[in-house]
């Protein structure tokens, strides 16, 4: 075992090597920061904008955690969406959600577009970004960032691709626009259902409260009163 003073004591060689392997694709160097240590059982470290739990009583046991300190859930995506889906991702502001959408869409395009640029999957991770965007009234910019990063900017489709391939890419983009609309509608209904169908003021929640009114509020006035605008 390493006698790793910055991490509060001994750490298994295998755990350190596994952690370094997980971090290697992102950076050739990094700094570890100890968040907490549970005796000789486990510890939580932060490094490179990510969090990991290292179980000291088992070899090769390193698990990535949501980026928010204290959260025990895993992230949606280790490299692009470092927050848990059900609690902390929906709390992120619009600009950060857009940035994560670009990162996820770009990563999917890099991995899949060489085989078929019209068949880049946005996956469950993309849907979770859309659900979080609905909670923050950021659906349209997040949807746009996600699709354009995964496929192409609409005005560039005919420049980058030609003939039948351009038509297929454009069709895939249009299909994803409509599909993500349905994902957003489902997320909107789910948030309202969790809220019990009523705003904090007691009013019944409606679908058409406005594009900048979060689903759990009945009006812009109630959202502003709760500090959500």
PDB file of N, CA and C in Angstrom, residues 26-120:
ATOM      1  N   UNK A  26      -8.081  12.218 -19.884  1.00  0.00           N
ATOM      2  CA  UNK A  26      -8.410  13.638 -19.805  1.00  0.00           C
ATOM      3  C   UNK A  26      -7.191  14.523 -19.587  1.00  0.00           C
ATOM      4  N   UNK A  27      -6.175  13.997 -18.921  1.00  0.00           N
ATOM      5  CA  UNK A  27      -5.052  14.859 -18.585  1.00  0.00           C
ATOM      6  C   UNK A  27      -3.816  14.015 -18.274  1.00  0.00           C
ATOM      7  N   UNK A  28      -2.653  14.576 -18.548  1.00  0.00           N
ATOM      8  CA  UNK A  28      -1.406  13.875 -18.238  1.00  0.00           C
ATOM      9  C   UNK A  28      -0.964  14.155 -16.813  1.00  0.00           C
ATOM     10  N   UNK A  29      -1.590  15.118 -16.157  1.00  0.00           N
ATOM     11  CA  UNK A  29      -1.259  15.426 -14.763  1.00  0.00           C
ATOM     12  C   UNK A  29      -2.508  15.943 -14.066  1.00  0.00           C
ATOM     13  N   UNK A  30      -2.582  15.695 -12.780  1.00  0.00           N
ATOM     14  CA  UNK A  30      -3.739  16.155 -12.030  1.00  0.00           C
ATOM     15  C   UNK A  30      -3.368  16.248 -10.559  1.00  0.00           C
ATOM     16  N   UNK A  31      -4.186  16.917  -9.777  1.00  0.00           N
ATOM     17  CA  UNK A  31      -3.977  17.030  -8.347  1.00  0.00           C
ATOM     18  C   UNK A  31      -5.146  16.382  -7.629  1.00  0.00           C
ATOM     19  N   UNK A  32      -4.846  15.584  -6.623  1.00  0.00           N
ATOM     20  CA  UNK A  32      -5.882  14.945  -5.814  1.00  0.00           C
ATOM     21  C   UNK A  32      -6.193  15.818  -4.606  1.00  0.00           C
ATOM     22  N   UNK A  33      -7.477  15.946  -4.308  1.00  0.00           N
ATOM     23  CA  UNK A  33      -7.901  16.694  -3.131  1.00  0.00           C
ATOM     24  C   UNK A  33      -8.801  15.798  -2.285  1.00  0.00           C
ATOM     25  N   UNK A  34      -8.426  15.581  -1.036  1.00  0.00           N
ATOM     26  CA  UNK A  34      -9.197  14.721  -0.144  1.00  0.00           C
ATOM     27  C   UNK A  34     -10.454  15.446   0.327  1.00  0.00           C
ATOM     28  N   UNK A  35     -11.618  14.854   0.034  1.00  0.00           N
ATOM     29  CA  UNK A  35     -12.881  15.414   0.510  1.00  0.00           C
ATOM     30  C   UNK A  35     -13.242  14.842   1.871  1.00  0.00           C
ATOM     31  N   UNK A  36     -13.124  13.520   2.019  1.00  0.00           N
ATOM     32  CA  UNK A  36     -13.440  12.882   3.291  1.00  0.00           C
ATOM     33  C   UNK A  36     -12.798  11.508   3.333  1.00  0.00           C
ATOM     34  N   UNK A  37     -12.606  11.002   4.539  1.00  0.00           N
ATOM     35  CA  UNK A  37     -12.046   9.667   4.708  1.00  0.00           C
ATOM     36  C   UNK A  37     -12.782   8.960   5.830  1.00  0.00           C
ATOM     37  N   UNK A  38     -13.177   7.724   5.569  1.00  0.00           N
ATOM     38  CA  UNK A  38     -13.867   6.899   6.556  1.00  0.00           C
ATOM     39  C   UNK A  38     -12.893   5.838   7.059  1.00  0.00           C
ATOM     40  N   UNK A  39     -11.970   6.273   7.915  1.00  0.00           N
ATOM     41  CA  UNK A  39     -10.986   5.362   8.482  1.00  0.00           C
ATOM     42  C   UNK A  39     -10.221   4.614   7.404  1.00  0.00           C
ATOM     43  N   UNK A  40     -10.157   3.285   7.570  1.00  0.00           N
ATOM     44  CA  UNK A  40      -9.475   2.446   6.591  1.00  0.00           C
ATOM     45  C   UNK A  40     -10.466   1.772   5.644  1.00  0.00           C
ATOM     46  N   UNK A  41     -11.731   2.282   5.639  1.00  0.00           N
ATOM     47  CA  UNK A  41     -12.739   1.674   4.774  1.00  0.00           C
ATOM     48  C   UNK A  41     -12.802   2.337   3.399  1.00  0.00           C
ATOM     49  N   UNK A  42     -12.913   3.661   3.365  1.00  0.00           N
ATOM     50  CA  UNK A  42     -13.081   4.338   2.074  1.00  0.00           C
ATOM     51  C   UNK A  42     -12.687   5.799   2.192  1.00  0.00           C
ATOM     52  N   UNK A  43     -12.509   6.405   1.047  1.00  0.00           N
ATOM     53  CA  UNK A  43     -12.269   7.852   1.011  1.00  0.00           C
ATOM     54  C   UNK A  43     -12.853   8.421  -0.276  1.00  0.00           C
ATOM     55  N   UNK A  44     -13.118   9.712  -0.238  1.00  0.00           N
ATOM     56  CA  UNK A  44     -13.624  10.447  -1.405  1.00  0.00           C
ATOM     57  C   UNK A  44     -12.567  11.461  -1.810  1.00  0.00           C
ATOM     58  N   UNK A  45     -12.191  11.445  -3.088  1.00  0.00           N
ATOM     59  CA  UNK A  45     -11.217  12.410  -3.573  1.00  0.00           C
ATOM     60  C   UNK A  45     -11.794  13.170  -4.758  1.00  0.00           C
ATOM     61  N   UNK A  46     -11.344  14.382  -4.915  1.00  0.00           N
ATOM     62  CA  UNK A  46     -11.692  15.190  -6.073  1.00  0.00           C
ATOM     63  C   UNK A  46     -10.455  15.401  -6.918  1.00  0.00           C
ATOM     64  N   UNK A  47     -10.616  15.321  -8.239  1.00  0.00           N
ATOM     65  CA  UNK A  47      -9.482  15.546  -9.125  1.00  0.00           C
ATOM     66  C   UNK A  47      -9.992  15.804 -10.542  1.00  0.00           C
ATOM     67  N   UNK A  48      -9.423  16.793 -11.187  1.00  0.00           N
ATOM     68  CA  UNK A  48      -9.777  17.091 -12.565  1.00  0.00           C
ATOM     69  C   UNK A  48     -11.239  17.418 -12.769  1.00  0.00           C
ATOM     70  N   UNK A  49     -11.883  18.053 -11.781  1.00  0.00           N
ATOM     71  CA  UNK A  49     -13.302  18.378 -11.903  1.00  0.00           C
ATOM     72  C   UNK A  49     -14.208  17.171 -11.788  1.00  0.00           C
ATOM     73  N   UNK A  50     -13.723  16.103 -11.135  1.00  0.00           N
ATOM     74  CA  UNK A  50     -14.510  14.887 -10.942  1.00  0.00           C
ATOM     75  C   UNK A  50     -14.314  14.401  -9.509  1.00  0.00           C
ATOM     76  N   UNK A  51     -15.237  13.544  -9.041  1.00  0.00           N
ATOM     77  CA  UNK A  51     -15.148  12.976  -7.686  1.00  0.00           C
ATOM     78  C   UNK A  51     -15.138  11.454  -7.765  1.00  0.00           C
ATOM     79  N   UNK A  52     -14.350  10.832  -6.882  1.00  0.00           N
ATOM     80  CA  UNK A  52     -14.247   9.379  -6.875  1.00  0.00           C
ATOM     81  C   UNK A  52     -14.296   8.861  -5.446  1.00  0.00           C
ATOM     82  N   UNK A  53     -14.947   7.720  -5.275  1.00  0.00           N
ATOM     83  CA  UNK A  53     -14.873   6.987  -4.018  1.00  0.00           C
ATOM     84  C   UNK A  53     -13.886   5.835  -4.200  1.00  0.00           C
ATOM     85  N   UNK A  54     -12.948   5.725  -3.280  1.00  0.00           N
ATOM     86  CA  UNK A  54     -11.971   4.647  -3.297  1.00  0.00           C
ATOM     87  C   UNK A  54     -12.217   3.776  -2.065  1.00  0.00           C
ATOM     88  N   UNK A  55     -12.603   2.536  -2.269  1.00  0.00           N
ATOM     89  CA  UNK A  55     -12.828   1.609  -1.163  1.00  0.00           C
ATOM     90  C   UNK A  55     -11.497   0.948  -0.830  1.00  0.00           C
ATOM     91  N   UNK A  56     -10.990   1.200   0.356  1.00  0.00           N
ATOM     92  CA  UNK A  56      -9.636   0.791   0.705  1.00  0.00           C
ATOM     93  C   UNK A  56      -9.540  -0.676   1.097  1.00  0.00           C
ATOM     94  N   UNK A  57     -10.682  -1.262   1.427  1.00  0.00           N
ATOM     95  CA  UNK A  57     -10.665  -2.656   1.869  1.00  0.00           C
ATOM     96  C   UNK A  57     -10.772  -3.635   0.706  1.00  0.00           C
ATOM     97  N   UNK A  58     -10.907  -3.118  -0.524  1.00  0.00           N
ATOM     98  CA  UNK A  58     -11.015  -3.974  -1.704  1.00  0.00           C
ATOM     99  C   UNK A  58     -10.048  -3.502  -2.779  1.00  0.00           C
ATOM    100  N   UNK A  59      -9.439  -4.437  -3.480  1.00  0.00           N
ATOM    101  CA  UNK A  59      -8.576  -4.067  -4.599  1.00  0.00           C
ATOM    102  C   UNK A  59      -9.424  -3.619  -5.783  1.00  0.00           C
ATOM    103  N   UNK A  60      -8.883  -2.705  -6.544  1.00  0.00           N
ATOM    104  CA  UNK A  60      -9.503  -2.282  -7.807  1.00  0.00           C
ATOM    105  C   UNK A  60     -10.937  -1.804  -7.639  1.00  0.00           C
ATOM    106  N   UNK A  61     -11.212  -1.078  -6.576  1.00  0.00           N
ATOM    107  CA  UNK A  61     -12.572  -0.570  -6.376  1.00  0.00           C
ATOM    108  C   UNK A  61     -12.520   0.949  -6.302  1.00  0.00           C
ATOM    109  N   UNK A  62     -12.751   1.573  -7.444  1.00  0.00           N
ATOM    110  CA  UNK A  62     -12.838   3.032  -7.533  1.00  0.00           C
ATOM    111  C   UNK A  62     -14.107   3.353  -8.300  1.00  0.00           C
ATOM    112  N   UNK A  63     -14.985   4.136  -7.699  1.00  0.00           N
ATOM    113  CA  UNK A  63     -16.280   4.448  -8.308  1.00  0.00           C
ATOM    114  C   UNK A  63     -16.438   5.953  -8.437  1.00  0.00           C
ATOM    115  N   UNK A  64     -16.844   6.397  -9.616  1.00  0.00           N
ATOM    116  CA  UNK A  64     -17.053   7.833  -9.800  1.00  0.00           C
ATOM    117  C   UNK A  64     -18.363   8.252  -9.166  1.00  0.00           C
ATOM    118  N   UNK A  65     -18.354   9.445  -8.564  1.00  0.00           N
ATOM    119  CA  UNK A  65     -19.532  10.007  -7.912  1.00  0.00           C
ATOM    120  C   UNK A  65     -19.911  11.338  -8.559  1.00  0.00           C
ATOM    121  N   UNK A  66     -21.150  11.738  -8.321  1.00  0.00           N
ATOM    122  CA  UNK A  66     -21.629  13.058  -8.748  1.00  0.00           C
ATOM    123  C   UNK A  66     -20.667  14.131  -8.261  1.00  0.00           C
ATOM    124  N   UNK A  67     -20.542  15.203  -9.014  1.00  0.00           N
ATOM    125  CA  UNK A  67     -19.560  16.248  -8.721  1.00  0.00           C
ATOM    126  C   UNK A  67     -19.867  17.036  -7.447  1.00  0.00           C
ATOM    127  N   UNK A  68     -21.101  17.010  -6.975  1.00  0.00           N
ATOM    128  CA  UNK A  68     -21.477  17.788  -5.793  1.00  0.00           C
ATOM    129  C   UNK A  68     -20.965  17.101  -4.526  1.00  0.00           C
ATOM    130  N   UNK A  69     -20.172  17.788  -3.709  1.00  0.00           N
ATOM    131  CA  UNK A  69     -19.640  17.173  -2.485  1.00  0.00           C
ATOM    132  C   UNK A  69     -20.756  16.593  -1.609  1.00  0.00           C
ATOM    133  N   UNK A  70     -20.509  15.392  -1.106  1.00  0.00           N
ATOM    134  CA  UNK A  70     -21.475  14.731  -0.248  1.00  0.00           C
ATOM    135  C   UNK A  70     -22.451  13.836  -0.977  1.00  0.00           C
ATOM    136  N   UNK A  71     -22.574  13.970  -2.283  1.00  0.00           N
ATOM    137  CA  UNK A  71     -23.529  13.157  -3.041  1.00  0.00           C
ATOM    138  C   UNK A  71     -22.938  11.766  -3.274  1.00  0.00           C
ATOM    139  N   UNK A  72     -23.731  10.738  -3.025  1.00  0.00           N
ATOM    140  CA  UNK A  72     -23.272   9.366  -3.172  1.00  0.00           C
ATOM    141  C   UNK A  72     -23.707   8.734  -4.495  1.00  0.00           C
ATOM    142  N   UNK A  73     -24.436   9.468  -5.322  1.00  0.00           N
ATOM    143  CA  UNK A  73     -24.893   8.929  -6.598  1.00  0.00           C
ATOM    144  C   UNK A  73     -23.806   9.068  -7.665  1.00  0.00           C
ATOM    145  N   UNK A  74     -23.937   8.279  -8.712  1.00  0.00           N
ATOM    146  CA  UNK A  74     -23.001   8.364  -9.817  1.00  0.00           C
ATOM    147  C   UNK A  74     -23.399   9.457 -10.795  1.00  0.00           C
ATOM    148  N   UNK A  75     -22.460   9.923 -11.617  1.00  0.00           N
ATOM    149  CA  UNK A  75     -22.778  10.955 -12.607  1.00  0.00           C
ATOM    150  C   UNK A  75     -23.495  10.356 -13.815  1.00  0.00           C
ATOM    151  N   UNK A  76     -24.173  11.199 -14.576  1.00  0.00           N
ATOM    152  CA  UNK A  76     -24.819  10.743 -15.809  1.00  0.00           C
ATOM    153  C   UNK A  76     -23.767  10.265 -16.802  1.00  0.00           C
ATOM    154  N   UNK A  77     -22.700  11.045 -16.961  1.00  0.00           N
ATOM    155  CA  UNK A  77     -21.594  10.670 -17.853  1.00  0.00           C
ATOM    156  C   UNK A  77     -20.298  11.151 -17.222  1.00  0.00           C
ATOM    157  N   UNK A  78     -19.329  10.255 -17.118  1.00  0.00           N
ATOM    158  CA  UNK A  78     -18.093  10.585 -16.418  1.00  0.00           C
ATOM    159  C   UNK A  78     -17.393  11.807 -17.003  1.00  0.00           C
ATOM    160  N   UNK A  79     -17.383  11.930 -18.334  1.00  0.00           N
ATOM    161  CA  UNK A  79     -16.587  12.980 -18.959  1.00  0.00           C
ATOM    162  C   UNK A  79     -17.388  14.217 -19.348  1.00  0.00           C
ATOM    163  N   UNK A  80     -18.681  14.055 -19.626  1.00  0.00           N
ATOM    164  CA  UNK A  80     -19.444  15.169 -20.181  1.00  0.00           C
ATOM    165  C   UNK A  80     -20.519  15.715 -19.252  1.00  0.00           C
ATOM    166  N   UNK A  81     -21.102  14.843 -18.408  1.00  0.00           N
ATOM    167  CA  UNK A  81     -22.228  15.252 -17.551  1.00  0.00           C
ATOM    168  C   UNK A  81     -21.932  14.759 -16.142  1.00  0.00           C
ATOM    169  N   UNK A  82     -21.131  15.491 -15.363  1.00  0.00           N
ATOM    170  CA  UNK A  82     -20.607  14.956 -14.097  1.00  0.00           C
ATOM    171  C   UNK A  82     -21.551  15.062 -12.903  1.00  0.00           C
ATOM    172  N   UNK A  83     -22.854  15.178 -13.141  1.00  0.00           N
ATOM    173  CA  UNK A  83     -23.831  15.296 -12.051  1.00  0.00           C
ATOM    174  C   UNK A  83     -24.811  14.136 -12.077  1.00  0.00           C
ATOM    175  N   UNK A  84     -25.405  13.808 -10.929  1.00  0.00           N
ATOM    176  CA  UNK A  84     -26.417  12.760 -10.874  1.00  0.00           C
ATOM    177  C   UNK A  84     -27.698  13.250 -11.539  1.00  0.00           C
ATOM    178  N   UNK A  85     -28.444  12.314 -12.127  1.00  0.00           N
ATOM    179  CA  UNK A  85     -29.589  12.676 -12.966  1.00  0.00           C
ATOM    180  C   UNK A  85     -30.769  13.217 -12.179  1.00  0.00           C
ATOM    181  N   UNK A  86     -31.052  12.642 -11.021  1.00  0.00           N
ATOM    182  CA  UNK A  86     -32.328  12.916 -10.372  1.00  0.00           C
ATOM    183  C   UNK A  86     -32.309  14.104  -9.407  1.00  0.00           C
ATOM    184  N   UNK A  87     -31.123  14.479  -8.953  1.00  0.00           N
ATOM    185  CA  UNK A  87     -31.082  15.577  -7.987  1.00  0.00           C
ATOM    186  C   UNK A  87     -30.286  16.784  -8.467  1.00  0.00           C
ATOM    187  N   UNK A  88     -29.024  16.579  -8.794  1.00  0.00           N
ATOM    188  CA  UNK A  88     -28.151  17.736  -9.008  1.00  0.00           C
ATOM    189  C   UNK A  88     -28.090  18.229 -10.447  1.00  0.00           C
ATOM    190  N   UNK A  89     -28.275  17.350 -11.437  1.00  0.00           N
ATOM    191  CA  UNK A  89     -28.303  17.845 -12.812  1.00  0.00           C
ATOM    192  C   UNK A  89     -29.443  18.838 -13.040  1.00  0.00           C
ATOM    193  N   UNK A  90     -30.662  18.569 -12.541  1.00  0.00           N
ATOM    194  CA  UNK A  90     -31.753  19.532 -12.753  1.00  0.00           C
ATOM    195  C   UNK A  90     -31.554  20.865 -12.036  1.00  0.00           C
ATOM    196  N   UNK A  91     -30.550  20.959 -11.165  1.00  0.00           N
ATOM    197  CA  UNK A  91     -30.282  22.206 -10.451  1.00  0.00           C
ATOM    198  C   UNK A  91     -29.265  23.080 -11.173  1.00  0.00           C
ATOM    199  N   UNK A  92     -28.645  22.566 -12.221  1.00  0.00           N
ATOM    200  CA  UNK A  92     -27.596  23.329 -12.902  1.00  0.00           C
ATOM    201  C   UNK A  92     -28.211  24.457 -13.727  1.00  0.00           C
ATOM    202  N   UNK A  93     -27.546  25.611 -13.829  1.00  0.00           N
ATOM    203  CA  UNK A  93     -28.075  26.736 -14.598  1.00  0.00           C
ATOM    204  C   UNK A  93     -28.018  26.486 -16.099  1.00  0.00           C
ATOM    205  N   UNK A  94     -28.731  27.310 -16.844  1.00  0.00           N
ATOM    206  CA  UNK A  94     -28.854  27.140 -18.290  1.00  0.00           C
ATOM    207  C   UNK A  94     -27.508  27.072 -18.993  1.00  0.00           C
ATOM    208  N   UNK A  95     -26.590  27.984 -18.686  1.00  0.00           N
ATOM    209  CA  UNK A  95     -25.326  28.017 -19.425  1.00  0.00           C
ATOM    210  C   UNK A  95     -24.524  26.738 -19.217  1.00  0.00           C
ATOM    211  N   UNK A  96     -24.586  26.168 -18.020  1.00  0.00           N
ATOM    212  CA  UNK A  96     -23.852  24.932 -17.767  1.00  0.00           C
ATOM    213  C   UNK A  96     -24.520  23.745 -18.460  1.00  0.00           C
ATOM    214  N   UNK A  97     -25.847  23.737 -18.484  1.00  0.00           N
ATOM    215  CA  UNK A  97     -26.553  22.672 -19.196  1.00  0.00           C
ATOM    216  C   UNK A  97     -26.246  22.716 -20.687  1.00  0.00           C
ATOM    217  N   UNK A  98     -26.188  23.910 -21.253  1.00  0.00           N
ATOM    218  CA  UNK A  98     -25.846  24.057 -22.675  1.00  0.00           C
ATOM    219  C   UNK A  98     -24.428  23.556 -22.932  1.00  0.00           C
ATOM    220  N   UNK A  99     -23.502  23.897 -22.045  1.00  0.00           N
ATOM    221  CA  UNK A  99     -22.114  23.448 -22.196  1.00  0.00           C
ATOM    222  C   UNK A  99     -22.030  21.917 -22.137  1.00  0.00           C
ATOM    223  N   UNK A 100     -22.769  21.305 -21.200  1.00  0.00           N
ATOM    224  CA  UNK A 100     -22.759  19.845 -21.095  1.00  0.00           C
ATOM    225  C   UNK A 100     -23.414  19.208 -22.310  1.00  0.00           C
ATOM    226  N   UNK A 101     -24.456  19.840 -22.843  1.00  0.00           N
ATOM    227  CA  UNK A 101     -25.104  19.319 -24.046  1.00  0.00           C
ATOM    228  C   UNK A 101     -24.142  19.322 -25.223  1.00  0.00           C
ATOM    229  N   UNK A 102     -23.385  20.388 -25.374  1.00  0.00           N
ATOM    230  CA  UNK A 102     -22.394  20.443 -26.452  1.00  0.00           C
ATOM    231  C   UNK A 102     -21.324  19.365 -26.260  1.00  0.00           C
ATOM    232  N   UNK A 103     -20.892  19.186 -25.013  1.00  0.00           N
ATOM    233  CA  UNK A 103     -19.854  18.195 -24.737  1.00  0.00           C
ATOM    234  C   UNK A 103     -20.355  16.784 -25.016  1.00  0.00           C
ATOM    235  N   UNK A 104     -21.574  16.471 -24.572  1.00  0.00           N
ATOM    236  CA  UNK A 104     -22.122  15.131 -24.786  1.00  0.00           C
ATOM    237  C   UNK A 104     -22.393  14.884 -26.273  1.00  0.00           C
ATOM    238  N   UNK A 105     -23.030  15.838 -26.938  1.00  0.00           N
ATOM    239  CA  UNK A 105     -23.302  15.676 -28.360  1.00  0.00           C
ATOM    240  C   UNK A 105     -22.022  15.525 -29.163  1.00  0.00           C
ATOM    241  N   UNK A 106     -21.010  16.325 -28.823  1.00  0.00           N
ATOM    242  CA  UNK A 106     -19.732  16.236 -29.530  1.00  0.00           C
ATOM    243  C   UNK A 106     -19.041  14.903 -29.307  1.00  0.00           C
ATOM    244  N   UNK A 107     -19.111  14.392 -28.076  1.00  0.00           N
ATOM    245  CA  UNK A 107     -18.495  13.099 -27.781  1.00  0.00           C
ATOM    246  C   UNK A 107     -19.189  11.979 -28.543  1.00  0.00           C
ATOM    247  N   UNK A 108     -20.524  12.035 -28.628  1.00  0.00           N
ATOM    248  CA  UNK A 108     -21.262  11.022 -29.372  1.00  0.00           C
ATOM    249  C   UNK A 108     -20.955  11.098 -30.869  1.00  0.00           C
ATOM    250  N   UNK A 109     -20.831  12.305 -31.381  1.00  0.00           N
ATOM    251  CA  UNK A 109     -20.499  12.472 -32.797  1.00  0.00           C
ATOM    252  C   UNK A 109     -19.116  11.920 -33.106  1.00  0.00           C
ATOM    253  N   UNK A 110     -18.171  12.198 -32.232  1.00  0.00           N
ATOM    254  CA  UNK A 110     -16.806  11.705 -32.440  1.00  0.00           C
ATOM    255  C   UNK A 110     -16.763  10.182 -32.443  1.00  0.00           C
ATOM    256  N   UNK A 111     -17.580   9.561 -31.581  1.00  0.00           N
ATOM    257  CA  UNK A 111     -17.552   8.107 -31.461  1.00  0.00           C
ATOM    258  C   UNK A 111     -18.308   7.403 -32.582  1.00  0.00           C
ATOM    259  N   UNK A 112     -19.428   7.995 -33.050  1.00  0.00           N
ATOM    260  CA  UNK A 112     -20.314   7.248 -33.937  1.00  0.00           C
ATOM    261  C   UNK A 112     -20.399   7.769 -35.373  1.00  0.00           C
ATOM    262  N   UNK A 113     -20.034   9.016 -35.639  1.00  0.00           N
ATOM    263  CA  UNK A 113     -20.327   9.600 -36.946  1.00  0.00           C
ATOM    264  C   UNK A 113     -19.514   8.995 -38.083  1.00  0.00           C
ATOM    265  N   UNK A 114     -18.347   8.437 -37.787  1.00  0.00           N
ATOM    266  CA  UNK A 114     -17.531   7.859 -38.854  1.00  0.00           C
ATOM    267  C   UNK A 114     -18.258   6.701 -39.529  1.00  0.00           C
ATOM    268  N   UNK A 115     -19.049   5.968 -38.769  1.00  0.00           N
ATOM    269  CA  UNK A 115     -19.803   4.842 -39.333  1.00  0.00           C
ATOM    270  C   UNK A 115     -21.031   5.325 -40.088  1.00  0.00           C
ATOM    271  N   UNK A 116     -21.732   6.285 -39.493  1.00  0.00           N
ATOM    272  CA  UNK A 116     -22.941   6.815 -40.128  1.00  0.00           C
ATOM    273  C   UNK A 116     -23.299   8.138 -39.464  1.00  0.00           C
ATOM    274  N   UNK A 117     -23.019   9.269 -40.095  1.00  0.00           N
ATOM    275  CA  UNK A 117     -23.268  10.566 -39.458  1.00  0.00           C
ATOM    276  C   UNK A 117     -24.740  10.849 -39.198  1.00  0.00           C
ATOM    277  N   UNK A 118     -25.629  10.057 -39.806  1.00  0.00           N
ATOM    278  CA  UNK A 118     -27.063  10.241 -39.572  1.00  0.00           C
ATOM    279  C   UNK A 118     -27.579   9.341 -38.458  1.00  0.00           C
ATOM    280  N   UNK A 119     -26.682   8.574 -37.829  1.00  0.00           N
ATOM    281  CA  UNK A 119     -27.116   7.620 -36.801  1.00  0.00           C
ATOM    282  C   UNK A 119     -26.362   7.829 -35.497  1.00  0.00           C
ATOM    283  N   UNK A 120     -26.108   9.081 -35.150  1.00  0.00           N
ATOM    284  CA  UNK A 120     -25.446   9.380 -33.881  1.00  0.00           C
ATOM    285  C   UNK A 120     -26.483   9.332 -32.764  1.00  0.00           C
TER     286      UNK A 120
END
